[in-house]
Short mmCIF file of C-alpha atoms and ligand atoms in Angstrom, two decimals:
data_model
loop_
_atom_site.label_atom_id
_atom_site.label_comp_id
_atom_site.label_asym_id
_atom_site.label_seq_id
_atom_site.Cartn_x
_atom_site.Cartn_y
_atom_site.Cartn_z
CA MET A 1 -2.86 16.58 -5.80
CA LYS A 2 -0.34 13.80 -5.08
CA ASN A 3 0.23 11.09 -7.62
CA LYS A 4 -0.60 7.59 -6.25
CA ILE A 5 1.84 4.85 -5.26
CA ILE A 6 0.75 1.40 -6.28
CA ALA A 7 2.75 -1.45 -4.93
CA GLY A 8 2.33 -5.10 -5.63
CA ASN A 9 3.05 -7.59 -2.83
CA TRP A 10 3.63 -10.89 -4.47
CA LYS A 11 4.07 -12.64 -1.12
CA MET A 12 5.55 -16.25 -1.54
CA ASN A 13 4.49 -16.55 -5.16
CA LYS A 14 6.20 -16.74 -8.59
CA ASN A 15 9.37 -18.69 -9.34
CA ARG A 16 12.01 -17.12 -11.59
CA VAL A 17 10.42 -18.11 -14.87
CA GLU A 18 6.95 -16.95 -13.71
CA ALA A 19 8.35 -13.70 -12.46
CA GLU A 20 10.03 -13.04 -15.78
CA GLN A 21 6.71 -13.65 -17.62
CA LEU A 22 4.72 -11.43 -15.27
CA ILE A 23 7.23 -8.52 -15.39
CA THR A 24 7.63 -8.75 -19.13
CA GLU A 25 3.85 -8.56 -19.51
CA LEU A 26 3.48 -5.72 -17.06
CA ILE A 27 6.05 -3.33 -18.47
CA PRO A 28 4.10 -2.15 -21.49
CA LEU A 29 0.81 -2.08 -19.62
CA VAL A 30 1.92 0.49 -17.01
CA LYS A 31 4.49 2.53 -18.99
CA ASP A 32 2.23 5.57 -19.40
CA THR A 33 1.02 6.03 -15.89
CA ARG A 34 1.90 9.06 -13.80
CA ASN A 35 1.58 6.95 -10.65
CA THR A 36 4.54 5.29 -9.07
CA VAL A 37 4.63 1.48 -9.64
CA ILE A 38 6.47 -0.88 -7.33
CA ILE A 39 6.62 -4.66 -7.27
CA CYS A 40 7.67 -6.37 -4.01
CA VAL A 41 8.91 -9.82 -5.05
CA PRO A 42 10.39 -12.80 -3.22
CA PHE A 43 14.08 -12.61 -2.39
CA THR A 44 14.93 -15.18 -5.16
CA ASP A 45 13.25 -12.99 -7.80
CA LEU A 46 14.87 -9.72 -6.80
CA ASN A 47 17.97 -9.90 -9.07
CA GLU A 48 15.86 -10.77 -12.09
CA ALA A 49 13.24 -8.12 -11.28
CA VAL A 50 15.88 -5.40 -10.99
CA LYS A 51 17.45 -6.43 -14.30
CA LEU A 52 14.17 -6.69 -16.19
CA THR A 53 12.78 -3.34 -14.95
CA LYS A 54 15.95 -1.39 -15.64
CA GLY A 55 15.03 1.64 -17.80
CA THR A 56 11.29 1.23 -17.10
CA ASN A 57 9.01 3.03 -14.60
CA ILE A 58 8.66 -0.01 -12.39
CA HIS A 59 10.54 -0.03 -9.07
CA VAL A 60 11.52 -3.11 -7.17
CA GLY A 61 10.97 -3.90 -3.46
CA ALA A 62 11.67 -6.77 -1.07
CA GLN A 63 9.15 -8.06 1.47
CA ASN A 64 11.30 -7.91 4.62
CA CYS A 65 14.76 -7.14 5.94
CA HIS A 66 16.65 -7.60 9.12
CA TRP A 67 18.03 -4.73 11.27
CA LYS A 68 21.66 -5.98 11.59
CA GLU A 69 24.27 -5.38 9.04
CA SER A 70 25.66 -8.85 9.13
CA GLY A 71 26.31 -11.73 11.49
CA ALA A 72 24.82 -14.87 12.96
CA TYR A 73 21.19 -14.37 11.85
CA THR A 74 20.41 -17.46 9.79
CA GLY A 75 17.77 -16.99 7.16
CA GLU A 76 17.84 -13.11 7.39
CA ILE A 77 18.77 -10.50 4.77
CA ALA A 78 20.49 -7.21 5.61
CA PRO A 79 19.18 -3.98 4.13
CA SER A 80 22.52 -3.24 2.53
CA MET A 81 22.33 -6.57 0.69
CA LEU A 82 19.08 -5.43 -0.90
CA LYS A 83 20.42 -2.00 -1.66
CA GLU A 84 23.51 -3.42 -3.27
CA ILE A 85 21.57 -5.31 -5.88
CA GLY A 86 19.42 -2.29 -6.82
CA VAL A 87 16.32 -2.84 -4.67
CA GLU A 88 14.67 0.46 -3.65
CA TYR A 89 11.78 -0.48 -1.37
CA VAL A 90 11.04 -2.94 1.34
CA VAL A 91 7.81 -4.02 2.99
CA ILE A 92 8.04 -3.94 6.75
CA GLY A 93 5.63 -5.34 9.34
CA HIS A 94 3.08 -6.89 7.02
CA SER A 95 0.21 -8.43 9.03
CA GLU A 96 1.24 -11.89 7.86
CA ARG A 97 4.64 -11.32 9.39
CA ARG A 98 3.05 -9.99 12.55
CA THR A 99 0.70 -12.91 12.78
CA TYR A 100 2.87 -15.86 11.68
CA PHE A 101 6.42 -14.69 12.46
CA GLY A 102 6.18 -12.79 15.72
CA GLU A 103 6.74 -9.34 14.28
CA THR A 104 6.03 -6.59 16.84
CA ASP A 105 5.91 -2.81 16.80
CA GLU A 106 9.41 -3.01 18.27
CA THR A 107 10.91 -5.17 15.52
CA VAL A 108 9.01 -3.11 12.92
CA LEU A 109 10.79 0.00 14.22
CA LEU A 110 14.18 -1.69 14.18
CA ARG A 111 13.71 -2.91 10.62
CA THR A 112 12.39 0.46 9.47
CA LYS A 113 15.32 2.35 10.94
CA ALA A 114 17.82 -0.07 9.46
CA ALA A 115 16.18 0.05 6.05
CA LEU A 116 16.28 3.86 6.07
CA ALA A 117 19.88 3.93 7.20
CA ALA A 118 20.79 1.72 4.20
CA GLY A 119 18.94 4.06 1.79
CA LEU A 120 15.91 1.85 1.26
CA LYS A 121 12.33 3.14 1.38
CA PRO A 122 10.20 1.12 3.78
CA ILE A 123 6.56 0.44 3.16
CA VAL A 124 5.42 0.04 6.77
CA CYS A 125 2.16 -1.89 7.24
CA ILE A 126 -0.31 -1.24 10.03
CA GLY A 127 -3.96 -2.26 10.55
CA GLU A 128 -6.47 -3.67 12.96
CA THR A 129 -8.02 -7.10 13.18
CA LEU A 130 -11.79 -7.60 12.86
CA SER A 131 -12.18 -8.21 16.56
CA GLU A 132 -10.23 -5.06 17.35
CA ARG A 133 -12.49 -3.13 15.01
CA ASN A 134 -15.73 -4.73 16.29
CA SER A 135 -14.75 -4.12 19.95
CA GLY A 136 -14.25 -0.40 19.28
CA ASN A 137 -10.49 -0.63 19.54
CA MET A 138 -9.49 0.27 16.04
CA GLU A 139 -8.19 3.72 16.80
CA ASN A 140 -6.24 2.57 19.90
CA VAL A 141 -4.55 -0.15 17.88
CA LEU A 142 -3.62 2.16 14.98
CA ARG A 143 -2.41 4.79 17.41
CA ARG A 144 -0.23 2.19 19.21
CA GLN A 145 1.22 0.93 15.89
CA VAL A 146 2.06 4.48 14.83
CA VAL A 147 3.42 5.70 18.17
CA GLU A 148 5.46 2.55 18.92
CA GLY A 149 6.39 1.60 15.39
CA PHE A 150 7.75 5.08 14.54
CA LYS A 151 9.07 5.99 17.93
CA ASP A 152 12.43 7.35 16.88
CA VAL A 153 11.80 7.90 13.19
CA THR A 154 12.58 11.56 12.41
CA ALA A 155 10.53 13.87 10.28
CA GLU A 156 13.35 13.87 7.70
CA GLU A 157 13.37 10.05 7.64
CA LEU A 158 9.57 9.98 7.37
CA GLN A 159 9.90 11.57 3.89
CA ASN A 160 11.28 8.25 2.67
CA VAL A 161 8.60 6.12 4.30
CA ILE A 162 5.31 4.88 2.86
CA VAL A 163 2.66 3.68 5.29
CA ALA A 164 0.18 1.00 4.26
CA TYR A 165 -3.06 0.91 6.21
CA GLU A 166 -4.18 -2.68 5.78
CA PRO A 167 -7.15 -3.85 7.88
CA VAL A 168 -6.27 -7.42 8.61
CA TRP A 169 -9.84 -8.53 7.99
CA ALA A 170 -9.58 -7.27 4.39
CA ILE A 171 -6.26 -8.93 3.44
CA GLY A 172 -6.68 -11.90 1.13
CA THR A 173 -10.37 -12.30 2.12
CA GLY A 174 -12.06 -10.67 -0.78
CA VAL A 175 -13.72 -8.30 1.72
CA THR A 176 -12.66 -4.80 0.99
CA ALA A 177 -13.08 -1.84 3.26
CA THR A 178 -15.59 0.54 1.78
CA ASP A 179 -14.15 3.72 0.28
CA GLU A 180 -15.33 5.63 3.32
CA GLN A 181 -14.05 3.11 5.90
CA ALA A 182 -10.61 3.12 4.29
CA ASN A 183 -10.58 6.94 3.89
CA ASP A 184 -11.70 7.52 7.56
CA ALA A 185 -9.11 5.08 8.95
CA ILE A 186 -6.34 6.63 6.90
CA GLY A 187 -7.48 10.13 7.95
CA PHE A 188 -7.20 9.00 11.54
CA VAL A 189 -3.76 7.57 11.00
CA ARG A 190 -2.64 10.79 9.35
CA SER A 191 -3.96 12.73 12.39
CA VAL A 192 -1.77 10.64 14.70
CA PHE A 193 1.26 11.34 12.52
CA ALA A 194 0.29 15.08 12.60
CA GLU A 195 0.28 15.11 16.41
CA LYS A 196 3.90 14.06 16.40
CA TYR A 197 5.34 15.58 13.18
CA GLY A 198 2.97 18.45 12.45
CA LYS A 199 0.36 18.73 9.72
CA LYS A 200 2.73 19.65 6.88
CA VAL A 201 4.80 16.47 7.30
CA ALA A 202 1.65 14.34 7.87
CA ASP A 203 -0.02 15.70 4.76
CA ALA A 204 3.07 14.91 2.66
CA LEU A 205 3.25 11.34 4.01
CA TYR A 206 2.06 8.72 1.59
CA ILE A 207 -0.54 6.34 3.15
CA GLN A 208 -1.76 3.54 1.06
CA TYR A 209 -4.82 1.35 1.51
CA GLY A 210 -4.38 -2.46 1.29
CA GLY A 211 -6.87 -5.22 1.57
CA SER A 212 -8.48 -6.96 -1.42
CA MET A 213 -8.01 -3.97 -3.70
CA ASN A 214 -8.75 -5.10 -7.22
CA ASP A 215 -9.46 -3.81 -10.76
CA GLY A 216 -13.15 -3.38 -9.78
CA ASN A 217 -12.80 -1.30 -6.63
CA ALA A 218 -9.50 0.53 -7.18
CA LYS A 219 -10.98 3.54 -8.95
CA GLY A 220 -13.34 4.40 -6.06
CA LEU A 221 -10.67 3.82 -3.38
CA LEU A 222 -8.00 5.83 -5.17
CA ALA A 223 -10.36 8.73 -5.72
CA MET A 224 -10.67 9.25 -1.92
CA SER A 225 -8.85 12.26 -0.60
CA GLU A 226 -6.85 10.49 2.13
CA ILE A 227 -5.81 7.44 0.09
CA ASP A 228 -2.48 7.91 -1.52
CA GLY A 229 -2.22 4.53 -3.27
CA GLY A 230 -2.59 0.84 -2.74
CA LEU A 231 -0.68 -2.21 -1.58
CA ILE A 232 -2.00 -5.04 -3.64
CA GLY A 233 -1.62 -8.75 -2.90
CA GLY A 234 -3.62 -11.20 -4.97
CA ALA A 235 -4.41 -8.90 -7.83
CA SER A 236 -0.76 -8.08 -8.26
CA LEU A 237 -0.12 -11.62 -9.47
CA VAL A 238 -1.92 -11.03 -12.79
CA ALA A 239 -0.38 -8.41 -15.09
CA GLY A 240 -3.69 -7.19 -16.53
CA LYS A 241 -5.30 -6.89 -13.13
CA PHE A 242 -2.41 -5.08 -11.50
CA ALA A 243 -2.09 -2.76 -14.52
CA ALA A 244 -5.83 -1.91 -14.33
CA ILE A 245 -5.33 -0.84 -10.74
CA VAL A 246 -2.25 1.23 -11.64
CA ASN A 247 -4.16 2.87 -14.49
CA ALA A 248 -7.40 3.34 -12.52
CA HIS A 249 -6.15 6.71 -11.30
CA LYS A 250 -5.36 9.06 -14.13
C1 PEP B 1 -1.39 -7.58 0.97
O1 PEP B 1 -0.79 -8.59 0.88
O2 PEP B 1 -0.82 -6.60 1.42
C2 PEP B 1 -2.79 -7.50 0.50
C3 PEP B 1 -3.39 -6.37 0.63
O3 PEP B 1 -3.34 -8.63 -0.02
P1 PEP B 1 -4.70 -8.72 -0.88
O4 PEP B 1 -4.65 -7.60 -1.86
O5 PEP B 1 -4.66 -10.06 -1.53
O6 PEP B 1 -5.78 -8.59 0.11
#
């Protein structure tokens, strides 16, 4: 059985002092887990996070990157800039970026390819809205996001990708998908990857669930056969809660 990959997405929270407090508190709480622990922090906290987690089992990720190496792209960060300071992971295509910042399957693909080329491991987010689910379009949407968003990602590159299935209606709402809903959707996503890359590659792919995962529901979700981990927003901002999720799967 795979270990689980638990990633915290701090979003636009925690200044430098707060980040230091949270990481310092978290380190001893997750040190004995066999699961992989990642914290995806704001750009301004990355240097400090890398420094503080050195020699621990906590890995550091950013929350976005651009696809160009350098140039006139005001406000953007190149993958190589992240790699250079010791960042290992980067969240790509989070639904908040798709909703508020015009991210599309096409830009998700560009960012993913650039991140991989720089040696970063992308955590690529997909997921349907409530109206897409209620109108019976969930599978069409997930299929499109996988087919378009991974168009020229090779099987070899896929080994360094984590996919996060995050139903938009569950993100930050306190409404979690049931264990079965999350497992079924991830099973479907895996089957779409299997159509393109074959079953072996799809089975090896890590697909997380994200959407109001917390210390109360993590154990059930993480026990499901298709769910390879979690992407955690709100609950990752409190060391004890995030650690409880990490430690929920032994
Ligand atoms: C997220 O930001 O990816 C997320 C799942 O948020 P939350 O856990 O707060 O729903």
